Coordinates of N, CA and C in Angstrom, one line a residue:
X1 N -52.4 95.9 -99.7 CA -53.3 96.0 -98.9 C -54.9 95.7 -99.3
X2 N -55.6 95.6 -98.4 CA -57.1 95.0 -98.9 C -57.7 96.2 -99.5
X3 N -58.5 95.8 -100.5 CA -58.9 96.7 -101.4 C -60.3 97.6 -100.8
X4 N -60.8 96.9 -99.6 CA -61.9 97.5 -98.9 C -61.5 98.6 -98.1
X5 N -60.1 98.9 -97.7 CA -59.6 99.9 -97.0 C -60.1 101.2 -97.5
X6 N -59.9 102.2 -96.5 CA -60.0 103.7 -97.0 C -58.8 103.7 -97.9
X7 N -59.3 105.1 -98.5 CA -58.2 105.5 -99.8 C -56.8 105.9 -99.1
X8 N -56.0 105.6 -99.8 CA -54.8 106.1 -99.4 C -54.0 106.7 -100.5
X9 N -53.3 107.7 -100.2 CA -52.4 108.7 -101.5 C -50.9 108.2 -100.7
X10 N -50.2 107.7 -101.6 CA -48.8 107.5 -101.3 C -48.0 108.5 -102.1
X11 N -46.9 109.2 -101.4 CA -46.2 110.0 -101.8 C -44.8 109.8 -101.5
X12 N -44.0 109.4 -102.6 CA -42.5 108.8 -102.3 C -41.8 110.0 -103.1
X13 N -40.6 109.8 -102.6 CA -39.2 110.5 -103.5 C -38.0 110.6 -102.4
X14 N -37.0 111.2 -102.8 CA -36.0 111.3 -102.3 C -36.0 112.6 -101.3
X15 N -35.0 112.7 -100.4 CA -35.0 113.8 -99.5 C -34.9 115.1 -100.0
X16 N -35.9 116.1 -99.4 CA -35.7 117.4 -99.8 C -36.3 117.4 -101.2
X17 N -37.1 116.5 -101.6 CA -37.9 116.8 -102.9 C -39.2 117.7 -102.9
X18 N -39.6 118.0 -101.6 CA -40.6 118.6 -101.5 C -41.9 117.9 -101.0
X19 N -41.7 116.6 -100.9 CA -43.0 115.7 -100.9 C -43.6 115.9 -99.4
X20 N -42.8 116.1 -98.4 CA -43.4 116.3 -97.1 C -44.2 117.4 -97.0
X21 N -43.7 118.8 -97.6 CA -44.5 119.8 -97.6 C -45.8 119.5 -98.5
X22 N -45.8 118.9 -99.6 CA -46.9 118.4 -100.5 C -47.8 117.6 -99.8
X23 N -47.5 116.6 -99.0 CA -48.1 115.6 -98.5 C -48.9 116.2 -97.3
X24 N -48.4 117.1 -96.7 CA -49.2 117.7 -95.3 C -50.4 118.6 -96.0
X25 N -50.1 119.2 -96.9 CA -50.9 119.9 -97.8 C -52.4 119.0 -98.4
X26 N -51.8 118.1 -98.8 CA -52.9 117.2 -99.6 C -53.7 116.5 -98.6
X27 N -53.0 116.0 -97.5 CA -53.9 115.5 -96.4 C -55.1 116.6 -95.7
X28 N -54.5 117.9 -95.9 CA -55.5 118.7 -95.1 C -56.5 118.9 -96.2
X29 N -56.4 119.2 -97.4 CA -57.0 119.4 -98.6 C -58.4 118.3 -98.6
X30 N -57.9 116.9 -98.6 CA -58.8 115.9 -98.6 C -59.2 115.7 -97.3
X31 N -58.8 116.2 -96.2 CA -59.4 115.6 -94.9 C -58.9 114.3 -94.4
X32 N -57.7 113.9 -94.8 CA -56.9 112.6 -94.6 C -56.1 112.6 -93.3
X33 N -55.7 111.7 -92.8 CA -54.8 111.5 -91.9 C -53.5 111.7 -92.6
X34 N -52.3 112.1 -91.9 CA -51.2 112.1 -92.4 C -50.1 111.6 -91.8
X35 N -49.1 110.7 -92.2 CA -47.9 110.3 -91.6 C -46.6 110.4 -92.4
X36 N -45.9 111.0 -91.8 CA -44.3 111.3 -92.4 C -43.5 110.1 -92.0
X37 N -43.6 109.2 -92.9 CA -43.0 107.7 -92.6 C -41.3 107.8 -92.3
X38 N -40.8 109.0 -92.9 CA -39.1 109.2 -92.7 C -39.1 109.8 -91.5
X39 N -39.9 110.1 -90.6 CA -39.8 110.7 -89.2 C -39.9 109.5 -88.2
X40 N -40.2 108.1 -88.7 CA -40.2 107.2 -87.9 C -38.9 106.3 -87.8
X41 N -38.3 106.5 -89.2 CA -36.7 106.1 -89.2 C -36.0 107.1 -88.5
X42 N -36.3 108.3 -88.7 CA -35.4 109.3 -88.1 C -35.6 109.2 -86.4
X43 N -36.8 109.0 -86.0 CA -36.8 108.8 -84.7 C -36.2 107.5 -84.0
X44 N -36.2 106.5 -85.0 CA -35.5 105.3 -84.3 C -33.9 105.7 -84.3
X45 N -33.4 106.3 -85.2 CA -32.0 106.8 -85.4 C -31.7 107.5 -84.1
X46 N -32.6 108.5 -83.9 CA -32.4 109.5 -82.9 C -32.3 108.7 -81.4
X47 N -33.2 108.0 -81.4 CA -33.2 107.1 -80.1 C -31.8 106.1 -79.8
X48 N -31.4 105.6 -81.1 CA -30.3 104.9 -80.8 C -29.1 105.7 -80.6
X49 N -28.9 107.0 -81.0 CA -27.9 108.1 -80.7 C -28.1 108.3 -79.4
X50 N -29.4 108.8 -78.8 CA -29.8 109.4 -77.4 C -29.1 108.1 -76.4
X51 N -29.3 107.0 -76.9 CA -29.1 105.6 -76.0 C -27.3 105.7 -75.9
X52 N -26.7 106.4 -76.6 CA -25.1 106.3 -77.1 C -24.8 105.1 -77.6
X53 N -25.5 104.8 -78.5 CA -25.1 103.5 -79.4 C -25.0 103.8 -80.6
X54 N -24.4 102.9 -81.5 CA -24.3 103.3 -83.0 C -25.2 102.6 -83.9
X55 N -25.7 103.9 -84.7 CA -27.1 103.4 -85.5 C -26.7 102.3 -86.3
X56 N -25.5 101.8 -86.6 CA -25.1 100.6 -87.2 C -25.2 99.5 -86.7
X57 N -25.5 99.5 -85.4 CA -25.9 98.4 -84.4 C -27.6 97.9 -84.3
X58 N -27.6 96.9 -85.4 CA -28.8 96.2 -85.7 C -29.5 95.9 -84.4
X59 N -29.0 95.3 -83.4 CA -29.8 95.2 -82.4 C -30.3 96.1 -81.5
X60 N -29.5 97.3 -81.4 CA -29.8 98.6 -80.9 C -31.1 99.1 -81.6
X61 N -30.9 99.2 -82.9 CA -32.0 99.8 -83.8 C -33.0 99.2 -83.9
X62 N -33.3 97.8 -83.7 CA -34.5 96.9 -83.7 C -35.2 97.2 -82.3
X63 N -34.3 97.2 -81.2 CA -35.1 97.7 -80.1 C -35.8 98.8 -80.0
X64 N -35.0 99.8 -80.6 CA -35.6 101.5 -80.6 C -36.8 101.4 -81.6
X65 N -36.9 100.5 -82.7 CA -37.9 100.7 -83.7 C -39.3 99.8 -82.8
X66 N -39.1 98.9 -82.1 CA -40.0 98.0 -81.5 C -40.6 98.8 -80.3
X67 N -39.8 99.7 -79.7 CA -40.5 100.7 -78.6 C -40.7 102.2 -79.0
X68 N -41.0 102.1 -80.4 CA -41.3 103.6 -80.9 C -42.8 103.8 -80.5
X69 N -42.9 104.8 -80.1 CA -44.2 105.6 -79.6 C -44.4 106.9 -80.5
X70 N -45.1 106.9 -81.7 CA -45.4 107.8 -82.5 C -45.9 109.1 -82.0
X71 N -46.6 109.0 -80.9 CA -47.0 110.1 -79.9 C -45.8 110.8 -79.3
X72 N -44.8 110.3 -79.2 CA -43.7 111.1 -78.5 C -42.6 111.3 -79.1
X73 N -42.8 111.5 -80.4 CA -41.6 111.8 -81.4 C -41.3 113.3 -81.3
X74 N -40.5 113.6 -81.0 CA -39.7 115.3 -80.7 C -39.4 115.6 -82.2
X75 N -40.0 116.4 -82.8 CA -39.7 116.8 -84.2 C -38.6 117.5 -84.4
X76 N -38.3 118.3 -83.3 CA -37.1 119.0 -83.3 C -35.6 118.3 -83.5
X77 N -35.8 117.3 -82.2 CA -34.5 116.5 -82.6 C -34.3 115.5 -83.5
X78 N -35.4 115.2 -84.3 CA -35.2 114.2 -85.2 C -34.9 114.8 -86.6
X79 N -34.7 116.4 -86.7 CA -34.6 117.1 -87.8 C -33.2 117.5 -88.0
X80 N -32.2 117.2 -87.2 CA -30.9 117.4 -87.4 C -30.1 116.6 -88.4
X81 N -28.9 117.1 -88.8 CA -28.3 116.2 -90.0 C -27.9 114.9 -89.4
X82 N -27.7 114.7 -88.1 CA -26.9 113.7 -87.5 C -28.0 112.4 -87.5
X83 N -29.3 113.1 -87.2 CA -30.4 112.2 -87.1 C -30.9 111.6 -88.5
X84 N -30.7 112.5 -89.4 CA -31.0 112.1 -90.9 C -30.1 111.0 -91.4
X85 N -28.7 111.2 -91.0 CA -27.8 110.2 -91.5 C -28.2 109.0 -90.7
X86 N -28.4 109.0 -89.6 CA -28.5 107.8 -88.6 C -29.9 107.0 -89.1
X87 N -31.0 107.6 -89.7 CA -32.3 107.4 -90.2 C -32.0 106.5 -91.5
X88 N -30.8 107.0 -92.2 CA -30.4 106.3 -93.5 C -29.9 104.8 -93.4
X89 N -29.1 105.0 -92.2 CA -28.5 103.7 -91.6 C -29.6 102.7 -91.1
X90 N -30.3 103.1 -90.2 CA -31.3 102.1 -89.7 C -32.5 101.8 -90.8
X91 N -32.5 102.6 -91.7 CA -33.6 102.1 -92.8 C -33.1 101.1 -93.6
X92 N -32.0 100.5 -93.6 CA -31.7 99.3 -94.6 C -31.6 98.1 -93.7
X93 N -32.1 98.0 -92.6 CA -32.1 96.9 -91.6 C -33.4 96.3 -92.0
X94 N -33.4 95.0 -92.1 CA -34.8 94.1 -92.7 C -35.7 94.2 -91.3
X95 N -35.1 93.8 -90.1 CA -35.6 94.0 -88.8 C -36.5 95.4 -88.6
X96 N -35.8 96.4 -88.5 CA -36.2 97.6 -88.3 C -37.3 98.1 -89.4
X97 N -37.0 97.6 -90.6 CA -38.2 98.0 -91.7 C -39.4 97.0 -91.1
X98 N -39.4 96.0 -90.8 CA -40.4 95.1 -90.6 C -41.5 95.8 -89.6
X99 N -40.7 95.8 -88.3 CA -41.3 96.9 -87.3 C -42.1 97.8 -87.7
X100 N -41.3 98.9 -88.7 CA -41.9 100.1 -89.2 C -43.0 100.0 -90.0
X101 N -43.0 98.7 -91.0 CA -43.9 98.6 -91.9 C -45.3 98.1 -91.3
X102 N -45.3 97.3 -90.2 CA -46.4 97.0 -89.4 C -47.1 98.5 -88.8
X103 N -46.3 99.3 -88.4 CA -47.2 100.6 -88.0 C -47.5 101.6 -89.2
X104 N -46.8 101.4 -90.2 CA -47.3 102.2 -91.4 C -48.7 101.5 -92.1
X105 N -48.8 100.3 -92.0 CA -50.0 99.5 -92.7 C -51.0 99.7 -91.7
X106 N -50.6 99.7 -90.3 CA -52.0 99.9 -89.5 C -52.5 101.5 -89.6
X107 N -51.7 102.2 -89.7 CA -52.0 103.5 -89.9 C -52.9 103.8 -91.1
X108 N -52.4 103.2 -92.3 CA -53.0 103.5 -93.6 C -54.4 102.8 -93.4
X109 N -54.6 101.4 -92.8 CA -55.8 100.7 -92.6 C -56.7 101.5 -91.6
X110 N -56.1 102.0 -90.7 CA -57.1 102.5 -89.6 C -56.6 104.0 -89.3
X111 N -57.0 105.1 -90.2 CA -56.5 106.6 -90.0 C -56.8 106.9 -88.6
X112 N -56.2 107.6 -87.9 CA -56.6 108.1 -86.5 C -57.5 109.2 -86.7
X113 N -58.3 109.4 -85.6 CA -59.1 110.7 -85.5 C -60.5 110.4 -86.6
X114 N -60.8 109.2 -86.8 CA -61.9 108.9 -87.9 C -61.8 109.6 -89.0
X115 N -60.5 109.6 -89.6 CA -60.3 110.4 -90.8 C -60.9 109.5 -92.0
X116 N -61.1 109.8 -93.2 CA -61.8 109.0 -94.2 C -60.8 108.4 -95.0
X117 N -59.4 108.8 -94.9 CA -58.5 108.3 -95.6 C -57.2 108.5 -95.0
X118 N -56.0 108.1 -95.8 CA -54.7 108.6 -95.5 C -53.8 108.8 -96.5
X119 N -52.8 109.9 -96.2 CA -51.6 110.4 -96.9 C -50.5 109.8 -96.3
X120 N -49.4 109.0 -96.9 CA -48.4 108.7 -96.4 C -47.4 109.1 -97.0
X121 N -46.0 109.9 -96.7 CA -45.1 109.8 -97.6 C -43.7 109.4 -97.2
X122 N -42.9 108.9 -98.0 CA -41.6 108.1 -97.7 C -41.0 107.9 -98.9
X123 N -40.4 106.6 -98.8 CA -39.4 106.1 -100.0 C -40.0 105.0 -100.8
X124 N -40.9 104.3 -100.0 CA -41.5 103.0 -100.6 C -42.7 102.7 -100.3
X125 N -43.5 103.8 -100.4 CA -45.0 103.6 -99.8 C -45.8 103.0 -101.0
X126 N -45.6 103.4 -102.2 CA -46.2 103.0 -103.3 C -46.0 101.7 -103.9
X127 N -44.5 101.1 -103.2 CA -43.9 99.9 -103.8 C -44.4 98.7 -102.8
X128 N -44.1 99.0 -101.6 CA -44.0 98.1 -100.4 C -45.0 98.4 -99.7
X129 N -45.4 99.5 -98.8 CA -45.9 99.9 -97.8 C -47.5 99.6 -98.2
X130 N -47.9 100.6 -99.2 CA -49.4 100.3 -99.6 C -49.4 100.3 -101.2
X131 N -48.9 99.1 -101.8 CA -49.0 99.0 -103.1 C -50.2 99.0 -104.0
X132 N -51.4 98.9 -102.9 CA -52.8 99.3 -103.7 C -53.2 100.7 -103.5
X133 N -52.6 101.5 -103.1 CA -52.9 102.7 -102.8 C -53.8 103.3 -104.0
X134 N -54.8 104.2 -103.6 CA -55.7 104.8 -104.6 C -54.8 105.7 -105.5
X135 N -53.9 106.4 -105.0 CA -53.0 107.3 -105.8 C -51.6 107.3 -105.5
X136 N -50.8 107.2 -106.3 CA -49.1 107.3 -106.3 C -48.6 108.5 -106.8
X137 N -47.8 109.2 -106.1 CA -46.9 110.1 -106.8 C -45.4 110.0 -106.3
X138 N -44.7 110.1 -107.1 CA -43.0 110.0 -106.8 C -42.7 111.4 -107.2
X139 N -42.3 112.2 -106.3 CA -41.7 113.6 -106.1 C -40.4 113.5 -106.1
X140 N -39.7 114.3 -107.1 CA -38.4 114.1 -107.1 C -38.0 115.8 -107.6
X141 N -36.6 116.0 -107.6 CA -36.2 117.3 -107.9 C -34.5 117.2 -108.1
X142 N -34.0 117.9 -108.8 CA -32.5 117.8 -109.0 C -31.7 117.8 -107.8
X143 N -30.7 117.0 -107.7 CA -29.9 117.1 -106.2 C -29.6 118.3 -105.8
X144 N -29.0 119.2 -106.8 CA -28.5 120.6 -106.4 C -29.5 121.5 -105.8
X145 N -30.9 121.3 -106.2 CA -31.9 122.0 -105.8 C -32.4 121.5 -104.5
X146 N -32.6 120.1 -104.2 CA -32.9 119.6 -103.1 C -31.7 119.8 -101.8
X147 N -30.5 119.9 -102.2 CA -29.3 120.2 -101.2 C -29.4 121.6 -100.8
X148 N -29.7 122.7 -101.8 CA -30.1 124.0 -101.6 C -31.1 124.2 -100.6
X149 N -32.3 123.4 -100.8 CA -33.4 123.4 -99.7 C -33.0 122.9 -98.2
X150 N -32.3 121.8 -98.4 CA -32.0 121.4 -97.2 C -31.0 122.4 -96.3
X151 N -30.1 122.8 -97.0 CA -29.0 123.6 -96.6 C -29.8 125.0 -96.0
X152 N -30.9 125.7 -96.6 CA -31.5 126.6 -96.0 C -32.2 126.2 -94.9
X153 N -32.8 124.9 -94.8 CA -33.4 124.6 -93.2 C -32.5 124.5 -92.2
X154 N -31.4 123.8 -92.6 CA -30.1 123.5 -91.4 C -29.6 125.0 -91.0
X155 N -29.4 125.8 -92.0 CA -29.0 127.2 -91.8 C -29.8 127.9 -90.7
X156 N -31.0 127.7 -91.1 CA -32.2 128.4 -90.4 C -32.3 127.8 -88.8
X157 N -31.8 126.5 -88.6 CA -31.7 126.1 -87.4 C -30.4 126.1 -86.5
X158 N -29.5 127.2 -87.2 CA -28.4 127.3 -86.5 C -27.0 126.4 -87.1
X159 N -27.1 125.6 -88.0 CA -26.1 124.7 -88.3 C -25.3 125.5 -89.3
X160 N -23.9 125.2 -89.1 CA -22.9 125.9 -89.9 C -22.3 124.8 -91.0
X161 N -22.9 124.1 -91.2 CA -22.7 122.9 -92.5 C -22.6 123.5 -93.7
X162 N -21.6 123.4 -94.6 CA -21.5 124.2 -96.1 C -22.7 123.4 -96.9
X163 N -23.2 124.1 -97.7 CA -23.8 123.7 -98.9 C -23.4 122.7 -99.8
X164 N -22.0 122.7 -100.1 CA -21.4 121.7 -100.7 C -21.3 120.4 -99.9
X165 N -21.1 120.5 -98.6 CA -21.2 119.3 -97.7 C -22.6 118.7 -97.8
X166 N -23.6 119.4 -97.9 CA -25.2 119.0 -97.9 C -25.5 118.5 -99.0
X167 N -24.8 118.9 -100.2 CA -24.9 118.4 -101.6 C -24.4 116.9 -101.4
X168 N -23.2 116.7 -101.0 CA -22.5 115.3 -100.8 C -23.2 114.5 -100.1
X169 N -23.8 115.0 -99.0 CA -24.6 114.2 -98.1 C -25.8 113.8 -98.9
X170 N -26.7 114.8 -99.6 CA -27.8 114.3 -100.4 C -27.5 113.3 -101.5
X171 N -26.4 113.4 -102.0 CA -25.9 112.3 -103.2 C -25.6 110.9 -102.5
X172 N -24.9 111.1 -101.4 CA -24.6 109.6 -100.7 C -25.9 109.1 -100.3
X173 N -27.0 109.9 -99.6 CA -28.2 109.1 -99.1 C -29.0 108.7 -100.3
X174 N -28.9 109.1 -101.4 CA -29.6 108.9 -102.7 C -29.0 107.5 -103.1
X175 N -27.6 107.6 -103.2 CA -27.0 106.2 -103.6 C -27.4 105.1 -102.4
X176 N -27.3 105.5 -101.3 CA -27.8 104.3 -100.2 C -29.4 103.7 -100.5
X177 N -30.1 104.9 -100.3 CA -31.4 104.6 -100.4 C -31.9 103.9 -101.5
X178 N -31.5 104.0 -102.9 CA -31.5 103.4 -104.0 C -31.1 102.0 -104.1
X179 N -29.8 101.9 -103.2 CA -29.2 100.8 -103.4 C -29.3 99.5 -102.4
X180 N -30.1 99.8 -101.4 CA -30.4 99.2 -100.3 C -31.3 97.8 -100.8
X181 N -30.9 96.6 -100.1 CA -31.6 95.4 -100.5 C -33.0 95.4 -100.1
X182 N -33.3 95.9 -99.1 CA -34.6 95.9 -98.5 C -35.4 97.3 -98.9
X183 N -36.4 96.9 -99.7 CA -37.2 98.1 -100.1 C -36.2 99.6 -100.7
X184 N -35.9 99.1 -102.1 CA -35.2 100.2 -102.6 C -35.9 101.5 -103.0
X185 N -35.3 102.7 -102.7 CA -36.1 103.9 -103.3 C -36.3 103.8 -104.5
X186 N -37.4 103.9 -105.2 CA -37.7 103.8 -106.7 C -39.1 104.2 -106.7
X187 N -39.6 104.8 -108.0 CA -41.0 105.0 -108.3 C -41.7 103.7 -108.5
X188 N -43.0 103.6 -107.9 CA -43.8 102.4 -108.2 C -44.1 102.6 -109.9
X189 N -44.3 101.5 -110.6 CA -44.5 101.2 -111.9 C -45.7 102.0 -112.2
X190 N -46.7 102.4 -111.2 CA -47.9 102.9 -111.9 C -48.1 104.4 -111.0
X191 N -46.8 104.8 -110.6 CA -46.5 106.2 -109.9 C -46.6 107.4 -110.9
X192 N -47.2 108.4 -110.5 CA -47.3 109.6 -111.5 C -45.9 110.3 -110.9
X193 N -45.0 110.5 -112.0 CA -43.8 111.5 -111.7 C -44.0 113.0 -111.5
X194 N -43.5 113.6 -110.3 CA -43.6 115.0 -110.3 C -42.4 115.6 -110.0
X195 N -41.8 116.4 -110.9 CA -40.5 116.9 -110.7 C -40.7 118.4 -110.1
X196 N -40.3 118.7 -108.9 CA -40.6 120.1 -108.4 C -39.7 121.2 -108.7
X197 N -38.3 120.6 -109.3 CA -37.1 121.4 -109.4 C -37.4 122.9 -109.6
X198 N -38.3 123.0 -110.7 CA -38.7 124.5 -111.1 C -40.4 124.9 -110.9
X199 N -40.9 124.2 -110.0 CA -42.3 124.6 -109.5 C -42.4 125.2 -108.4
X200 N -43.3 126.2 -108.1 CA -43.6 126.6 -106.5 C -44.5 125.6 -106.0
X201 N -44.5 125.8 -104.6 CA -45.3 125.3 -103.8 C -46.5 125.0 -104.7
X202 N -47.3 126.2 -104.6 CA -48.6 126.0 -105.3 C -48.8 125.5 -106.6
X203 N -47.7 125.5 -107.4 CA -48.0 124.8 -108.9 C -47.7 123.3 -108.5
X204 N -47.1 122.7 -107.6 CA -46.7 121.4 -107.3 C -48.2 120.9 -106.8
X205 N -48.6 121.6 -105.7 CA -49.8 121.3 -105.1 C -50.9 121.1 -106.1
X206 N -51.0 122.2 -107.1 CA -52.2 122.1 -108.1 C -52.1 120.8 -108.8
X207 N -50.6 120.6 -109.2 CA -50.6 119.3 -110.1 C -50.9 117.9 -109.4
X208 N -50.7 118.0 -108.3 CA -50.7 116.8 -107.4 C -52.3 116.6 -107.0
X209 N -53.3 117.7 -106.9 CA -54.3 117.7 -106.9 C -55.0 116.9 -108.1
X210 N -54.6 117.4 -109.1 CA -55.2 117.0 -110.4 C -55.0 115.4 -110.6
X211 N -53.7 115.0 -110.3 CA -53.4 113.7 -110.6 C -54.2 112.8 -109.6
X212 N -54.3 113.0 -108.2 CA -55.2 112.4 -107.2 C -56.5 112.4 -107.5
X213 N -57.3 113.4 -108.1 CA -58.6 113.6 -108.3 C -58.8 112.7 -109.4
X214 N -58.1 112.6 -110.6 CA -58.3 111.7 -111.6 C -58.1 110.3 -111.4
X215 N -57.0 109.9 -110.3 CA -56.8 108.6 -109.8 C -57.8 108.0 -109.1
X216 N -58.6 109.0 -108.0 CA -59.6 108.4 -107.3 C -61.2 108.5 -107.7
X217 N -61.1 109.2 -109.2 CA -62.2 109.3 -109.8 C -63.0 108.2 -110.4

């Protein structure tokens, strides 16, 4: 990214690490625009499913990615277990990633609403999307902790999936996301690691603010 663009905070990490909650709070704290990049892949996956097609069908996924309108994403429909699995499948496709990459970089360069900066959370923000981000944080937590958090979310939405199955799904998504050829999930070399396994939301937020303030000073 161009060094003259507005400041960007890159928040990366695996599913249910707490990065989304943290990124939203940070955006509000700094008055930055916020983009949940994972929702973009979920939206693509859900669009493919809604069209009655297989998320593994690259042509169908690419068409959905190119037609994506971020203002029309249905948050409820993309938060299902099925949408999450579909997202992980379409996210490995180079064509889909190229379409989403363009959208993400445009958001970072031109934060909507006249915001003075942007916070993007995902899996490759600091390594690929915004390698020159002003601050980079890789948020993680033990798989068992992340699976429990996700299971509680699903249970609250009426799902009957077992916690054991969610843990297996979590581990499989980690393997897939870290092992993909296109932009594998990994911390940027200059990212600050933040393990939220044993931290409250407030403690994690405080540590993130400390990191960002130091990085942007």
